[in-house]
CSV table of C-alpha atoms in Angstrom, one decimal:
chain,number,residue,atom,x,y,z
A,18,UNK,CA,-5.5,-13.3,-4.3
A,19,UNK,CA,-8.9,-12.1,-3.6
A,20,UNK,CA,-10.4,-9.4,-6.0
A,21,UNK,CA,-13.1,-7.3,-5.1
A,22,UNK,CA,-15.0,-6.0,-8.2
A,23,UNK,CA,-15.4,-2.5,-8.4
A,24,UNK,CA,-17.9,-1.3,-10.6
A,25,UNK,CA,-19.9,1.9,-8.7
A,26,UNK,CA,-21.6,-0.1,-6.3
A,27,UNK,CA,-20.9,-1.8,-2.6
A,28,UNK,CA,-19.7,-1.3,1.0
A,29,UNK,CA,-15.9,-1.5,-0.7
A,30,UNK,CA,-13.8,-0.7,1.9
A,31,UNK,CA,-16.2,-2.6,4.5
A,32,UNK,CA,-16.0,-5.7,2.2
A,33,UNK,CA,-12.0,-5.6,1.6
A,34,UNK,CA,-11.2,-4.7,5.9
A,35,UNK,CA,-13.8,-7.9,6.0
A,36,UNK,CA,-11.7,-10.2,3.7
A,37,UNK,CA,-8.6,-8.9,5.0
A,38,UNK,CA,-9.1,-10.6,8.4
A,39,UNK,CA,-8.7,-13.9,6.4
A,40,UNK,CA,-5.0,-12.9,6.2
A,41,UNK,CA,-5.1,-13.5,2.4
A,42,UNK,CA,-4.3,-10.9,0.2
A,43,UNK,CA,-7.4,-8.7,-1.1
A,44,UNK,CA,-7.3,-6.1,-3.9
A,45,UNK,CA,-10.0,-3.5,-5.1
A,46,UNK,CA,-10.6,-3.8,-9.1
A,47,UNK,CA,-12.1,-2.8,-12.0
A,48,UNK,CA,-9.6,-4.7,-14.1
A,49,UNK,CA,-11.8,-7.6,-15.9
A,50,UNK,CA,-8.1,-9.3,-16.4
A,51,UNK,CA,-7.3,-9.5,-12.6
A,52,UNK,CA,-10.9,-9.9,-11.9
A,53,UNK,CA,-10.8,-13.0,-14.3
A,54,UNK,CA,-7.5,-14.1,-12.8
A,55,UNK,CA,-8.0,-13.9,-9.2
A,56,UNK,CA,-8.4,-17.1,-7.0
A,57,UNK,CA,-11.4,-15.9,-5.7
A,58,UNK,CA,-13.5,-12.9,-6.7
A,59,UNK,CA,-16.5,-11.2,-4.5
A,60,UNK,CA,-19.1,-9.3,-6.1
A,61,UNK,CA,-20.7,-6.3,-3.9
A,62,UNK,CA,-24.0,-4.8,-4.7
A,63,UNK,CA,-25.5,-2.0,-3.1
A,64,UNK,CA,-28.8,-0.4,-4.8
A,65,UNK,CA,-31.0,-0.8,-7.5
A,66,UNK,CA,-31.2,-4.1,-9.8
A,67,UNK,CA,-30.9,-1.8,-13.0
A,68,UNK,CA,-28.5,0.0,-11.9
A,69,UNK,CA,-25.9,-2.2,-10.5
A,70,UNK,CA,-25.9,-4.3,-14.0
A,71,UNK,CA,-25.0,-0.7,-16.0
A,72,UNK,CA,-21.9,-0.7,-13.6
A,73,UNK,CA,-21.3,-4.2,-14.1
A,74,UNK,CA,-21.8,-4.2,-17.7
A,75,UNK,CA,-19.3,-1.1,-18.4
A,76,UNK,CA,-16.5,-2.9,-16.5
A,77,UNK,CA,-17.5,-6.5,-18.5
A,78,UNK,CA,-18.3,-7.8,-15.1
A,79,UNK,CA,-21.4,-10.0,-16.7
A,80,UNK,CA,-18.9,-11.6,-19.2
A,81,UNK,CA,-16.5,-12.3,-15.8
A,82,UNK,CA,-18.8,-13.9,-13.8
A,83,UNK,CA,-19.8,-16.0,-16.7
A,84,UNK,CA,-16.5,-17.2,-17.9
A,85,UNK,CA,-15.0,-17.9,-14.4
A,86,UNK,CA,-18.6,-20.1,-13.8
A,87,UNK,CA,-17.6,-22.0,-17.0
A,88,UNK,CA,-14.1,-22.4,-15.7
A,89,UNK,CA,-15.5,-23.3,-12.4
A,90,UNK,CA,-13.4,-20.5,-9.9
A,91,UNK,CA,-14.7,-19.6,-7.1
A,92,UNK,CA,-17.1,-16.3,-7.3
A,93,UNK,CA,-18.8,-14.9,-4.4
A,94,UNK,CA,-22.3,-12.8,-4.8
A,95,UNK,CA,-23.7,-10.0,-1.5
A,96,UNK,CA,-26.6,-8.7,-1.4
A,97,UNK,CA,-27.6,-6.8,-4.9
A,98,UNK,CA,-24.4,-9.0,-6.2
A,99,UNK,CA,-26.1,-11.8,-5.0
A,100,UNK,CA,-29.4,-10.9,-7.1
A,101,UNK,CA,-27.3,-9.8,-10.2
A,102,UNK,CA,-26.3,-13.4,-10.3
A,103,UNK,CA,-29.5,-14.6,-11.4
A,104,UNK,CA,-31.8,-14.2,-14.9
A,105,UNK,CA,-33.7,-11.4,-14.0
A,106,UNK,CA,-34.7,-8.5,-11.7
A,107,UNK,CA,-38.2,-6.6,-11.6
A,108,UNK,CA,-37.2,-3.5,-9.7
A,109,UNK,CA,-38.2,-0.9,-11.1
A,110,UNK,CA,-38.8,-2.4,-14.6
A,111,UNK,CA,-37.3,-5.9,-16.2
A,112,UNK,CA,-33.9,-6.0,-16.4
A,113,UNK,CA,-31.5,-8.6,-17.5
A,114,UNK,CA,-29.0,-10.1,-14.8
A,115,UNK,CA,-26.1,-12.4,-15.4
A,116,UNK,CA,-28.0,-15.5,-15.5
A,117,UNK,CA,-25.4,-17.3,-13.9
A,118,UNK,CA,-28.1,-19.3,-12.0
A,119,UNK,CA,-31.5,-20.0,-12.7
A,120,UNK,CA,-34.4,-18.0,-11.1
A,121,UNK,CA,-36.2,-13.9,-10.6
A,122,UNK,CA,-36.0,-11.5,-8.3
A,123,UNK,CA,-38.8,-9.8,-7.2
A,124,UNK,CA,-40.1,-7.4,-4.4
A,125,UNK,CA,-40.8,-8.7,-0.9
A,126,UNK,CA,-44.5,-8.7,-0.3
A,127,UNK,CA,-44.2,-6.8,3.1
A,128,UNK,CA,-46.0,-4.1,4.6
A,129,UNK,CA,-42.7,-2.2,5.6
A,130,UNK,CA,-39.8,-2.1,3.7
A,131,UNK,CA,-36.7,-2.5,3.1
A,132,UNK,CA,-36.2,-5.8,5.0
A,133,UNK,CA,-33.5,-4.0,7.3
A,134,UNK,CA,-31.9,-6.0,10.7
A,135,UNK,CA,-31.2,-9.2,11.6
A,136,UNK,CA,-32.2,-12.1,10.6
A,137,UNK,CA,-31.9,-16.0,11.1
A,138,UNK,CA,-31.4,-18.8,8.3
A,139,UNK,CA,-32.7,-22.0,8.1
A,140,UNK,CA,-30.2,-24.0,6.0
A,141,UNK,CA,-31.4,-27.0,3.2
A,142,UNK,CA,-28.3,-29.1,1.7
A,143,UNK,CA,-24.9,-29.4,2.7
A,144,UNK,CA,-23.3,-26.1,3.5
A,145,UNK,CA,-19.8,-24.9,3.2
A,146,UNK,CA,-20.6,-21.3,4.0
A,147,UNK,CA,-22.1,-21.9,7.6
A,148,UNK,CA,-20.6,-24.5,8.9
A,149,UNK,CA,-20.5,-23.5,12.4
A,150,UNK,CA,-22.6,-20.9,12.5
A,151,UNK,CA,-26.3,-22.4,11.7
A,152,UNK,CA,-27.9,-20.9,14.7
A,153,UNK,CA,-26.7,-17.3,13.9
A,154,UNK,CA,-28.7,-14.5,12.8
A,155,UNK,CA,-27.4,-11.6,10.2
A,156,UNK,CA,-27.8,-8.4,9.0
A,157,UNK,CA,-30.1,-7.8,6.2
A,158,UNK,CA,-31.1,-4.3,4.0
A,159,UNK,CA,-33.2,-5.7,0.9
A,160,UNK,CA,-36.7,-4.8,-0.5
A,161,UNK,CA,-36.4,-7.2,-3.4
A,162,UNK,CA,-35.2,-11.2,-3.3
A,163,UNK,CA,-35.0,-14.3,-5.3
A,164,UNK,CA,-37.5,-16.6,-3.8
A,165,UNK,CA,-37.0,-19.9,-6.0
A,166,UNK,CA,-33.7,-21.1,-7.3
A,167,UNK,CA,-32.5,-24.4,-8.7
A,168,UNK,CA,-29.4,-24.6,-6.7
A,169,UNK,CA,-27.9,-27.4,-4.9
A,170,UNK,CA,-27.8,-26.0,-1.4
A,171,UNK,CA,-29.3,-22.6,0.0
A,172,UNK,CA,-30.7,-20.9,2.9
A,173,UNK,CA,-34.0,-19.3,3.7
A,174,UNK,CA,-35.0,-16.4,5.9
A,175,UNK,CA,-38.5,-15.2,6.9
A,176,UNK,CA,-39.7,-11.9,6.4
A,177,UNK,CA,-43.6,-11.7,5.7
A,178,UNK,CA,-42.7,-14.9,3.8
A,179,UNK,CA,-39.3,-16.7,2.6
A,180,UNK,CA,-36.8,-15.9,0.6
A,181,UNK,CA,-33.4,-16.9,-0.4
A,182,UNK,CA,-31.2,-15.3,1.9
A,183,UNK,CA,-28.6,-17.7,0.6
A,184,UNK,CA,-26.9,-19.8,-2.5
A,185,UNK,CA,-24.3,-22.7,-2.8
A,186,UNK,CA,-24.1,-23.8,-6.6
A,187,UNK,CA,-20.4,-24.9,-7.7
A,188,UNK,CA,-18.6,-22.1,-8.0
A,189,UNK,CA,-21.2,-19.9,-7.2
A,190,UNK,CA,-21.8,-18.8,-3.5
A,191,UNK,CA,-23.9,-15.8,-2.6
A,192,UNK,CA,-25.5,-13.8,0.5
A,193,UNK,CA,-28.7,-11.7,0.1
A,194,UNK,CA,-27.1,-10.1,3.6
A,195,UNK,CA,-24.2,-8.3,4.6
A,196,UNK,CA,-21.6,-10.5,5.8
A,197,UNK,CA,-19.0,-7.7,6.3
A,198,UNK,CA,-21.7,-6.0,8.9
A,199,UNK,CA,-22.6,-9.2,10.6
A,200,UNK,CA,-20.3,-9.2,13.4
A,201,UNK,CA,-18.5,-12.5,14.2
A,202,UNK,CA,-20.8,-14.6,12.3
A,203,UNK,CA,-20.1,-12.8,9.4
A,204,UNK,CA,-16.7,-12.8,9.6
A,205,UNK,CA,-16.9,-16.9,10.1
A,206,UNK,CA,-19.1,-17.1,6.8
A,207,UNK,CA,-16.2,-14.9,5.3
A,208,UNK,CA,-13.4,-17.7,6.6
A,209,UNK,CA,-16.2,-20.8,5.7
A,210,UNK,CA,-15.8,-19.5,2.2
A,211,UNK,CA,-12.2,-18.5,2.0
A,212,UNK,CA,-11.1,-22.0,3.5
A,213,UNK,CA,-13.1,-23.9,0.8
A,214,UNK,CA,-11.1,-21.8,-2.0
C-alpha cells in the first residue's frame, strides 16, 4: 500500500488519481501508524517552508520520515515535501526541516518569480526515477530550492541558475516539480518509482 501523508498541505486528490494509475492501492492519511507501515509513503508539499513543517510536525510526520529512513522504506518527497526533507529552509525566516538529507534551501536568485512551467533536467548518477524519460521536460511552481546536496544521484534544472530539481538517496527520492501535473512524463516518473518499491 501506498500512503499519502496528509498533514494540511498538497495537490491530495491530484497526487492519489496520480498514484492510482500505478494500479496499486493508494490511501490518504494522517495516521503516523499507517504512514509508518505503508510500503511506500509520498510526502506532498504545497506552500511555505514554515508552514508545511507545523502541519507535518502536529501529525509526527518529521519523526516518520525519520524512522522509515532508518529502516530504509521507501519515502517519496514533491515539491515543498521535497524541501522539508532537508536541514533547513530560509523562507520567510530559519526554520528547521526534517534533516533527512544533508543541505538548505534557499530563494531562487531570479528576477521573476515563482519558477512556474516547464522545465528540463539534466540527470548526474544512475537514476531509477527517469529511466526513460531523460529528455522530458516538467512542470514546476517554486520560488525557493536546494541547490547543493550530498546525495548519490540527482537532477538539475536551470532557472537563472541551477537547482536541484531532483534527489535519489536510498530510501529517499524526491521531486522539486509536480509529477502528478506533468502529463505522461510524470506519470512514467510516478511508475519509475513505484516499480523500484
Amino acid at each position: 500500500m501506498i500512503a499519502i501523508l496528509d498533514y494540511g498541505s498538497g495537490n491530495l486528490r491530484s497526487a492519489q488519481r496520480a498514484f492510482e494509475t500505478t494500479g496499486r492501492k493508494v490511501s490518504l492519511t494522517s495516521d503516523p501508524e499507517i504512514a509508518s507501515k505503508a510500503d511506500a509513503l509520498v510526502v506532498p508539499g504545497v506552500g511555505a517552508f514554515g508552514a508545511c513543517m507545523d502541519g507535518l510536525n502536529k501529525v509526527n510526520g518529521d519523526e516518520v520520515i525519520q524512522s522509515r529512513v532508518a529502516a530504509g522504506k521507501p519515502t517519496l518527497g514533491i515539491c515543498v515535501g521535497m524541501q522539508i526533507l532537508f536541514e533547513h529552509g530560509f523562507e520567510l525566516g530559519k526554520y528547521d526541516g526534517v534533516g533527512a538529507l544533508g543541505g538548505i534551501v534557499e530563494k531562487l536568485n531570479a528576477p521573476v518569480l515563482p519558477h512556474m512551467g516547464w522545465n528540463t533536467v539534466e540527470i548526474f548518477g544512475e537514476s531509477k526515477l527517469f529511466n526513460g524519460i531523460e529528455k522530458e521536460s516538467f512542470y514546476f511552481v517554486h520560488s525557493y530550492a536546494v541547490k547543493q546536496a550530498k546525495v548519490s544521484s540527482w537532477a538539475t534544472s536551470d532557472y537563472y541558475g541551477k537547482f536541484l530539481s531532483a534527489v535519489e538517496e536510498g530510501p529517499i527520492a524526491a521531486t522539486q516539480f509536480h509529477p502528478e501535473k506533468s502529463g505522461a512524463a510524470g506519470l512514467k516518473l510516478i511508475s519509475n518509482w513505484v516499480e523500484s518499491l
